[in-house]
Tab-separated table of C-alpha atoms and ligand atoms in Angstrom:
chain	number	residue	atom	x	y	z
A	1	MET	CA	83.041	76.905	79.775
A	2	LYS	CA	83.346	77.120	83.419
A	3	ILE	CA	86.627	78.127	85.351
A	4	LEU	CA	86.980	77.682	88.899
A	5	ALA	CA	89.559	80.097	90.296
A	6	ILE	CA	91.613	80.211	93.618
A	7	GLU	CA	93.658	83.202	95.125
A	8	SER	CA	95.685	82.985	98.186
A	9	SER	CA	98.631	85.254	97.519
A	10	CYS	CA	98.458	87.268	100.843
A	11	ASP	CA	95.867	87.120	103.538
A	12	GLU	CA	92.417	86.498	101.811
A	13	THR	CA	91.546	82.771	100.993
A	14	ALA	CA	89.189	83.083	98.062
A	15	ALA	CA	87.733	81.051	95.381
A	16	ALA	CA	85.170	81.939	92.454
A	17	ILE	CA	83.524	80.350	89.621
A	18	ILE	CA	83.057	82.177	86.317
A	19	ALA	CA	81.408	81.005	83.006
A	20	GLY	CA	81.671	82.330	79.381
A	21	GLU	CA	82.858	81.222	76.210
A	22	PRO	CA	86.206	82.660	75.154
A	23	VAL	CA	86.670	83.605	71.721
A	24	ASN	CA	89.871	83.571	70.314
A	25	SER	CA	91.288	86.981	69.836
A	26	THR	CA	92.296	86.122	65.986
A	27	SER	CA	88.652	85.973	65.595
A	28	SER	CA	86.342	88.587	64.567
A	29	ALA	CA	83.365	87.548	66.614
A	30	PRO	CA	82.936	89.926	69.727
A	31	GLN	CA	84.176	88.641	72.915
A	32	ALA	CA	81.549	88.769	75.388
A	33	MET	CA	82.500	89.370	79.178
A	34	PRO	CA	82.420	86.239	81.358
A	35	GLU	CA	79.697	85.632	83.861
A	36	LEU	CA	80.449	85.478	87.481
A	37	LEU	CA	78.689	82.410	88.972
A	38	SER	CA	80.137	82.722	92.540
A	39	SER	CA	82.721	84.611	94.345
A	40	VAL	CA	83.775	83.238	98.110
A	41	VAL	CA	86.447	85.468	100.129
A	42	VAL	CA	87.704	84.686	103.604
A	43	SER	CA	89.636	87.596	104.627
A	44	GLN	CA	92.204	87.111	107.535
A	45	ILE	CA	91.937	90.799	108.548
A	46	ASP	CA	90.164	90.194	111.926
A	47	ILE	CA	93.295	88.003	112.687
A	48	PHE	CA	95.825	90.722	111.722
A	49	LYS	CA	94.413	93.474	113.257
A	50	SER	CA	95.729	93.000	116.815
A	51	TYR	CA	98.883	92.420	115.255
A	52	GLY	CA	98.841	95.515	113.029
A	53	GLY	CA	100.068	93.896	109.829
A	54	VAL	CA	100.350	90.346	108.292
A	55	ILE	CA	102.422	87.487	109.710
A	56	PRO	CA	103.152	85.357	106.849
A	57	GLU	CA	103.500	81.954	108.834
A	58	VAL	CA	99.996	82.637	110.432
A	59	ALA	CA	98.552	83.656	106.966
A	60	ALA	CA	99.655	80.382	105.482
A	61	ARG	CA	98.038	78.221	108.169
A	62	SER	CA	94.934	80.256	108.002
A	63	HIS	CA	94.812	79.688	104.305
A	64	LEU	CA	95.386	75.838	104.708
A	65	GLU	CA	92.240	75.719	107.032
A	66	ALA	CA	89.995	77.746	105.068
A	67	ILE	CA	90.908	76.757	101.701
A	68	LEU	CA	88.545	73.682	101.033
A	69	PRO	CA	85.688	75.010	102.734
A	70	VAL	CA	85.716	78.191	100.517
A	71	ILE	CA	86.393	76.258	97.305
A	72	HIS	CA	83.117	74.105	98.380
A	73	GLN	CA	81.421	77.436	99.102
A	74	ALA	CA	82.025	78.651	95.570
A	75	PHE	CA	80.676	75.297	94.217
A	76	VAL	CA	77.542	75.900	96.321
A	77	GLY	CA	77.116	79.375	95.442
A	78	ALA	CA	77.407	78.831	91.902
A	79	GLY	CA	74.706	76.187	92.082
A	80	LEU	CA	77.051	73.532	90.747
A	81	THR	CA	76.526	70.782	93.395
A	82	LYS	CA	74.939	66.988	93.042
A	83	LYS	CA	73.692	64.600	95.468
A	84	SER	CA	76.370	62.280	96.791
A	85	GLY	CA	75.810	58.542	97.193
A	86	ASN	CA	74.774	58.058	100.803
A	87	SER	CA	75.679	61.147	102.255
A	88	SER	CA	72.768	63.896	102.641
A	89	ALA	CA	75.459	66.922	101.814
A	90	PRO	CA	75.549	67.924	98.260
A	91	GLU	CA	78.934	67.426	96.741
A	92	ASP	CA	80.910	69.402	94.219
A	93	ASP	CA	79.953	68.818	90.588
A	94	TRP	CA	83.491	68.440	89.028
A	95	ASP	CA	82.014	67.406	85.715
A	96	GLN	CA	80.552	71.195	85.293
A	97	ILE	CA	84.192	72.603	85.688
A	98	ASP	CA	86.389	73.085	82.550
A	99	ALA	CA	89.538	74.652	83.767
A	100	ILE	CA	91.041	75.575	86.979
A	101	ALA	CA	92.913	79.185	87.766
A	102	VAL	CA	95.192	79.973	90.365
A	103	THR	CA	97.242	82.814	91.474
A	104	HIS	CA	101.246	81.789	91.331
A	105	THR	CA	103.020	84.954	91.936
A	106	PRO	CA	103.753	87.598	93.420
A	107	GLY	CA	102.670	87.192	96.789
A	108	LEU	CA	103.803	85.806	100.392
A	109	LEU	CA	105.542	82.710	99.808
A	110	GLY	CA	103.508	80.116	102.250
A	111	SER	CA	100.355	81.665	101.294
A	112	LEU	CA	100.889	81.230	97.485
A	113	LEU	CA	101.967	77.779	98.463
A	114	ILE	CA	98.568	76.355	99.727
A	115	GLY	CA	96.717	77.989	96.671
A	116	THR	CA	99.265	76.295	94.113
A	117	LEU	CA	99.410	73.089	96.025
A	118	THR	CA	95.637	72.954	96.066
A	119	ALA	CA	95.137	73.772	92.774
A	120	ARG	CA	97.474	71.611	91.067
A	121	THR	CA	96.336	68.514	93.302
A	122	LEU	CA	92.489	69.303	91.983
A	123	SER	CA	93.779	69.773	88.438
A	124	ILE	CA	95.610	66.504	88.277
A	125	LEU	CA	92.518	64.573	90.684
A	126	HIS	CA	89.885	65.899	88.215
A	127	ASP	CA	91.952	66.171	84.923
A	128	LYS	CA	91.086	69.708	84.534
A	129	PRO	CA	93.609	72.009	82.575
A	130	LEU	CA	95.632	74.408	85.132
A	131	TYR	CA	96.068	77.926	84.562
A	132	ALA	CA	98.970	80.022	86.634
A	133	ILE	CA	98.013	83.383	86.783
A	134	HIS	CA	99.984	86.510	87.706
A	135	HIS	CA	98.397	88.467	90.718
A	136	LEU	CA	98.844	91.972	89.126
A	137	LYS	CA	97.250	90.795	86.079
A	138	SER	CA	94.183	89.628	87.951
A	139	HIS	CA	93.932	92.850	89.465
A	140	ILE	CA	94.007	94.705	86.132
A	141	TYR	CA	91.459	91.984	84.865
A	142	ALA	CA	88.902	92.904	87.958
A	143	ASN	CA	87.880	95.651	85.435
A	144	TRP	CA	86.523	93.179	83.137
A	145	LEU	CA	84.104	91.799	85.778
A	146	PRO	CA	80.610	92.377	84.436
A	147	SER	CA	78.686	93.631	87.226
A	148	THR	CA	79.379	96.405	89.760
A	149	ASP	CA	76.694	96.820	92.805
A	150	ASP	CA	78.691	99.626	94.375
A	151	LYS	CA	75.984	102.142	94.460
A	152	THR	CA	78.213	104.417	96.923
A	153	ILE	CA	80.600	105.794	94.275
A	154	GLU	CA	79.772	107.653	91.191
A	155	THR	CA	81.937	106.333	88.281
A	156	SER	CA	82.074	106.397	84.315
A	157	TYR	CA	82.016	103.038	84.751
A	158	ASP	CA	79.404	100.935	82.323
A	159	SER	CA	79.045	97.453	83.284
A	160	THR	CA	77.911	96.507	79.940
A	161	LYS	CA	81.562	97.863	78.273
A	162	ALA	CA	84.850	96.644	78.870
A	163	PRO	CA	87.782	98.906	78.883
A	164	GLU	CA	89.144	99.438	75.246
A	165	PHE	CA	92.857	99.108	73.872
A	166	PRO	CA	95.403	100.382	74.154
A	167	LEU	CA	94.836	101.392	77.305
A	168	LEU	CA	96.991	102.532	80.526
A	169	SER	CA	96.605	100.762	83.826
A	170	LEU	CA	97.559	102.363	87.281
A	171	VAL	CA	98.071	99.249	89.773
A	172	VAL	CA	97.916	100.511	93.196
A	173	SER	CA	98.101	97.836	95.964
A	174	GLY	CA	99.872	96.589	99.094
A	175	GLY	CA	102.764	95.684	97.275
A	176	HIS	CA	102.943	97.391	94.085
A	177	THR	CA	102.660	100.712	92.057
A	178	GLN	CA	102.974	100.489	88.242
A	179	ILE	CA	101.885	102.122	85.261
A	180	ILE	CA	101.276	99.283	82.715
A	181	ARG	CA	100.504	99.779	79.110
A	182	MET	CA	98.303	97.190	77.343
A	183	SER	CA	97.985	97.390	73.638
A	184	GLU	CA	95.433	94.235	73.605
A	185	HIS	CA	94.707	91.579	75.773
A	186	ASN	CA	97.709	89.756	77.667
A	187	ASN	CA	100.140	92.149	76.439
A	188	PHE	CA	101.809	94.173	79.259
A	189	GLU	CA	104.312	96.763	79.072
A	190	ILE	CA	105.581	98.093	82.498
A	191	ILE	CA	106.180	101.768	81.565
A	192	GLY	CA	106.673	102.949	85.428
A	193	THR	CA	107.333	101.308	88.686
A	194	THR	CA	107.827	102.291	92.202
A	195	LEU	CA	111.490	102.512	93.120
A	196	ASP	CA	110.929	101.746	96.857
A	197	ASP	CA	107.656	101.484	98.738
A	198	ALA	CA	104.131	100.826	97.270
A	199	VAL	CA	101.477	103.321	97.694
A	200	GLY	CA	99.458	100.872	99.587
A	201	GLU	CA	102.219	99.736	102.162
A	202	CYS	CA	102.664	103.784	102.690
A	203	TYR	CA	99.068	103.877	103.538
A	204	ASP	CA	99.531	100.655	105.900
A	205	LYS	CA	102.490	102.537	107.932
A	206	ILE	CA	101.344	106.058	107.865
A	207	ALA	CA	97.893	104.647	109.465
A	208	LYS	CA	100.350	102.973	111.958
A	209	ILE	CA	102.183	106.266	112.853
A	210	LEU	CA	98.616	107.917	113.512
A	211	GLY	CA	97.180	104.876	115.587
A	212	LEU	CA	94.529	103.984	113.008
A	213	PRO	CA	93.446	100.420	112.695
A	214	TYR	CA	94.787	97.684	110.022
A	215	PRO	CA	94.421	97.997	107.150
A	216	GLY	CA	95.496	101.462	107.071
A	217	GLY	CA	93.821	102.495	103.563
A	218	PRO	CA	90.352	102.404	104.801
A	219	SER	CA	91.391	103.855	108.072
A	220	ILE	CA	92.669	106.728	106.757
A	221	ALA	CA	90.179	107.270	103.921
A	222	ALA	CA	87.770	107.047	106.876
A	223	ALA	CA	89.745	109.685	108.947
A	224	ALA	CA	90.287	112.059	106.257
A	225	LYS	CA	86.629	112.714	105.849
A	226	ASN	CA	87.093	114.831	109.012
A	227	GLY	CA	90.231	116.478	107.970
A	228	ASN	CA	91.840	119.739	106.454
A	229	PRO	CA	93.617	118.074	103.356
A	230	ASP	CA	95.710	121.287	102.997
A	231	LYS	CA	96.794	121.286	106.827
A	232	TYR	CA	100.190	119.871	106.404
A	233	LYS	CA	102.326	120.653	103.127
A	234	LEU	CA	104.063	117.368	102.210
A	235	PRO	CA	106.510	116.746	99.448
A	236	ILE	CA	105.667	115.544	95.974
A	237	PRO	CA	108.866	113.415	95.232
A	238	GLN	CA	110.774	114.326	92.029
A	239	ILE	CA	111.437	111.053	90.464
A	240	LYS	CA	112.291	110.935	86.563
A	241	ASP	CA	110.204	109.580	83.646
A	242	LEU	CA	107.103	107.693	84.967
A	243	ASP	CA	108.536	106.050	88.022
A	244	PHE	CA	107.383	106.440	91.687
A	245	SER	CA	108.883	106.773	95.089
A	246	PHE	CA	106.891	106.630	98.489
A	247	SER	CA	109.632	106.313	100.937
A	248	GLY	CA	110.171	109.952	101.447
A	249	LEU	CA	106.577	110.670	101.690
A	250	LYS	CA	106.256	108.164	104.546
A	251	THR	CA	109.173	109.744	106.253
A	252	ALA	CA	107.719	113.336	105.619
A	253	VAL	CA	104.711	112.537	107.598
A	254	LEU	CA	106.517	110.944	110.117
A	255	ARG	CA	108.833	114.166	110.542
A	256	ALA	CA	105.614	116.262	110.230
A	257	VAL	CA	104.007	114.657	113.190
A	258	GLN	CA	106.894	114.739	115.547
A	259	LYS	CA	107.237	118.513	114.733
A	260	GLU	CA	103.525	118.737	115.409
A	261	VAL	CA	103.795	117.206	118.811
A	262	ASN	CA	107.016	118.732	119.593
A	263	VAL	CA	109.196	115.666	120.215
A	264	PRO	CA	112.795	114.868	118.738
A	265	ILE	CA	113.394	112.676	115.728
A	266	SER	CA	114.698	109.843	118.009
A	267	TYR	CA	111.119	109.858	119.727
A	268	PRO	CA	109.615	106.240	118.862
A	269	SER	CA	106.765	106.345	115.999
A	270	TYR	CA	104.687	103.936	117.782
A	271	LYS	CA	104.144	106.284	120.794
A	272	LEU	CA	103.371	109.222	118.589
A	273	ALA	CA	99.601	108.458	118.217
A	274	GLU	CA	99.180	108.924	121.758
A	275	LEU	CA	100.245	112.458	121.715
A	276	LEU	CA	98.003	113.199	118.758
A	277	SER	CA	94.289	114.554	119.095
A	278	THR	CA	91.472	113.109	116.564
A	279	GLN	CA	91.459	116.218	114.766
A	280	GLN	CA	95.203	116.347	114.411
A	281	LYS	CA	94.844	112.670	112.874
A	282	ALA	CA	92.586	113.336	110.383
A	283	ASP	CA	94.067	116.593	109.214
A	284	PHE	CA	97.302	114.187	108.783
A	285	ALA	CA	95.190	111.629	107.091
A	286	ALA	CA	93.442	114.102	104.795
A	287	SER	CA	97.165	115.665	103.825
A	288	PHE	CA	98.566	112.754	102.991
A	289	GLN	CA	95.917	111.030	101.210
A	290	LYS	CA	95.740	114.241	98.910
A	291	THR	CA	99.225	114.064	98.417
A	292	ALA	CA	99.258	110.486	97.315
A	293	THR	CA	96.277	111.001	94.914
A	294	LYS	CA	98.407	113.646	93.328
A	295	ILE	CA	101.793	111.746	93.026
A	296	LEU	CA	99.628	108.911	91.609
A	297	LEU	CA	97.417	110.675	89.070
A	298	ASP	CA	100.510	113.289	88.179
A	299	LYS	CA	102.288	110.389	86.621
A	300	LEU	CA	99.357	109.139	85.020
A	301	ALA	CA	98.681	112.310	83.701
A	302	LYS	CA	102.436	112.447	82.226
A	303	ALA	CA	101.946	108.674	80.898
A	304	LEU	CA	98.674	109.762	79.161
A	305	SER	CA	100.566	112.845	77.543
A	306	GLN	CA	103.427	110.254	76.227
A	307	TYR	CA	100.489	107.936	74.746
A	308	PRO	CA	97.845	109.975	73.559
A	309	ASP	CA	96.455	106.827	71.758
A	310	THR	CA	95.166	105.653	74.955
A	311	ARG	CA	91.553	104.709	74.874
A	312	SER	CA	91.036	103.716	78.426
A	313	ILE	CA	92.500	104.043	81.981
A	314	VAL	CA	91.932	101.222	84.382
A	315	ILE	CA	92.813	101.899	87.956
A	316	ALA	CA	93.467	98.452	89.587
A	317	GLY	CA	94.536	96.930	93.339
A	318	GLY	CA	93.251	97.410	96.911
A	319	VAL	CA	94.099	101.338	96.716
A	320	SER	CA	91.779	101.608	93.834
A	321	ALA	CA	88.764	101.577	96.405
A	322	ASN	CA	89.948	104.861	97.732
A	323	GLU	CA	87.485	107.422	96.870
A	324	ASP	CA	89.408	110.384	96.582
A	325	LEU	CA	91.698	108.446	94.058
A	326	ARG	CA	88.363	107.437	92.221
A	327	ASN	CA	86.777	111.199	92.190
A	328	THR	CA	90.154	112.994	91.372
A	329	ALA	CA	90.816	110.336	88.672
A	330	LEU	CA	87.398	110.977	86.929
A	331	ALA	CA	87.789	114.946	87.391
A	332	ARG	CA	90.937	114.951	85.932
A	333	PHE	CA	90.455	112.500	82.945
A	334	SER	CA	87.115	111.382	82.181
A	335	ASN	CA	87.309	114.158	79.849
A	336	LYS	CA	89.873	112.970	77.916
A	337	THR	CA	89.292	108.962	78.025
A	338	LYS	CA	87.210	106.476	79.799
A	339	VAL	CA	87.955	105.750	83.320
A	340	PHE	CA	87.543	102.430	84.961
A	341	PHE	CA	87.579	101.023	88.353
A	342	PRO	CA	86.868	97.720	89.765
A	343	ALA	CA	83.515	97.144	91.590
A	344	LEU	CA	84.769	97.763	95.598
A	345	LYS	CA	84.357	94.363	96.402
A	346	PHE	CA	86.775	93.247	93.508
A	347	ALA	CA	89.445	96.080	94.745
A	348	GLY	CA	91.191	94.178	96.848
A	349	ASP	CA	92.125	90.250	96.628
A	350	ASN	CA	89.620	88.104	95.143
A	351	ALA	CA	89.319	84.982	93.169
A	352	ALA	CA	86.704	86.352	90.606
A	353	MET	CA	89.456	88.571	88.982
A	354	VAL	CA	91.745	85.539	88.541
A	355	GLY	CA	89.016	83.448	86.792
A	356	VAL	CA	88.497	86.478	84.303
A	357	ALA	CA	92.294	86.617	83.967
A	358	ALA	CA	92.402	83.201	82.941
A	359	PHE	CA	89.382	83.508	80.800
A	360	TYR	CA	91.043	86.296	78.683
A	361	GLU	CA	94.281	83.933	78.775
A	362	ILE	CA	92.319	80.972	77.287
A	363	ALA	CA	90.831	83.540	74.527
A	364	SER	CA	94.335	84.797	73.642
A	365	GLY	CA	95.428	80.943	73.022
A	366	ILE	CA	97.693	80.932	75.939
A	367	LYS	CA	98.156	77.388	76.878
A	368	PRO	CA	97.453	75.862	80.239
A	369	THR	CA	100.453	74.805	82.882
A	370	ASP	CA	101.683	71.373	83.395
A	371	PRO	CA	100.580	70.810	87.056
A	372	TYR	CA	103.178	68.591	87.879
A	373	LYS	CA	105.661	71.459	86.808
A	374	LEU	CA	103.969	74.221	88.406
A	375	ASN	CA	106.362	76.707	90.200
A	376	ILE	CA	105.667	79.513	92.438
A	377	MET	CA	107.451	82.618	92.669
A	378	PRO	CA	107.398	85.213	95.352
A	379	ARG	CA	108.186	87.945	93.077
A	380	SER	CA	108.017	88.155	89.348
A	381	GLU	CA	107.135	90.649	86.627
A	382	ILE	CA	103.966	90.515	84.825
A	383	CYS	CA	105.638	90.395	81.488
B	1	LIG	N1	90.082	102.801	100.854
B	1	LIG	C1	91.379	102.401	100.384
B	1	LIG	N2	92.124	103.550	100.561
B	1	LIG	C2	93.459	103.463	100.224
B	1	LIG	N3	94.003	102.097	100.269
B	1	LIG	C3	93.403	101.007	100.465
B	1	LIG	C4	91.841	101.314	100.671
B	1	LIG	N4	91.304	99.943	100.656
B	1	LIG	C5	92.273	99.069	100.818
B	1	LIG	N5	93.690	99.621	100.426
B	1	LIG	C6	95.002	99.489	100.371
B	1	LIG	O1	95.209	98.509	99.677
B	1	LIG	C7	96.082	97.471	99.946
B	1	LIG	C8	95.724	95.952	99.752
B	1	LIG	O2	95.528	95.853	98.350
B	1	LIG	P1	95.757	94.332	97.861
B	1	LIG	O3	94.866	93.504	98.393
B	1	LIG	O4	95.317	94.492	96.197
B	1	LIG	O5	97.350	94.288	98.090
B	1	LIG	P2	98.185	92.830	98.237
B	1	LIG	O6	97.216	91.800	97.626
B	1	LIG	O7	98.437	92.897	99.743
B	1	LIG	O8	99.411	93.507	97.177
B	1	LIG	P3	99.793	92.896	95.857
B	1	LIG	O9	98.481	93.119	95.039
B	1	LIG	O10	100.741	94.295	95.311
B	1	LIG	O11	100.147	91.587	95.677
B	1	LIG	C9	96.478	97.701	101.547
B	1	LIG	O12	97.659	98.404	101.583
B	1	LIG	C10	95.382	98.573	101.801
B	1	LIG	O13	95.505	99.378	102.948
B	2	LIG	MG1	96.524	92.066	95.861
């Protein structure tokens, strides 16, 4: 079967087509990982660089402009086009598509609306079943995409093998920081979550303080390469159980920068970067990154000790692209359990992961959504 997947939850307009034969999980036959036929991502990062963050209304309008061309490119990339009547341009071959999948929550309301309205219209028009997919589920399922072409980072990832259950997933993205236990496909138990900011948001805000470009995660990671991670001592929040907190760390960096450049705490944060040298920025970036990685992995270690039957650790979401997080996770856990990361190109928002999540929903016997009743929810829990 072939699934057309659509993603528009934040500032990336994406479409992908995946192919495979979902085997019902009750069957004893092994489930082969699906194949990716095409993946197209149009990012709005260049628009939002000058603003230093996403403007929801602008994001929604950009999705509206991009979504149909992006879907068409996904058909072209997958070789699923056919000659159309009089026109010389090939048209999308809808006969080849068996289902449509779309991100329906969580995300920016206007952005989600563009993707879901497009998907439900196409579902009705072409009479294809529609699967409404939770965005965090998609981030986790990016680890089931069969290939990785990222040679830059050494990981224990074996592209021919999928993560094994039960597993612990550390979801680290722009809007979420959670530890989720999965005993099998489509069975999610949130065992830890942030009480305030997400780690990705913290990366983005600290980058702003340091005057590093949006998005903050990659900028901090790049600056940190030239910095001393032990230069500034930052606090580790003492949050109970498996929960996280990142707002205190954000403030701690702000105060440390103010102290470093000798200004009062009332000094405007947007002016601080002018007072910092390149080396100071690098040292702050490295110290923050080391602390953020430690907070995340200390909790993951705690979760692992609480769930000793864990067979895989699956790191997911945009922050999973972070090299320090990847290398430190491998160093800490790969002698205890398998450690998985998505290919770098599938760490951030994309539609390939939505297609794979839908594939495993179908394999689990989950029924499609009525396109006339598809609701979007800006925020909702994964389970
Ligand atoms: N190399 C990196 N190191 C650290 N953070 C990174 C890196 N690359 C991207 N990020 C961060 O990942 C986040 C974006 O991830 P993602 O696209 O998954 O978030 P989102 O879709 O906005 O939020 P959510 O998935 O929670 O709805 C941003 O905060 C960005 O700064
Ligand atoms: Mg995301």
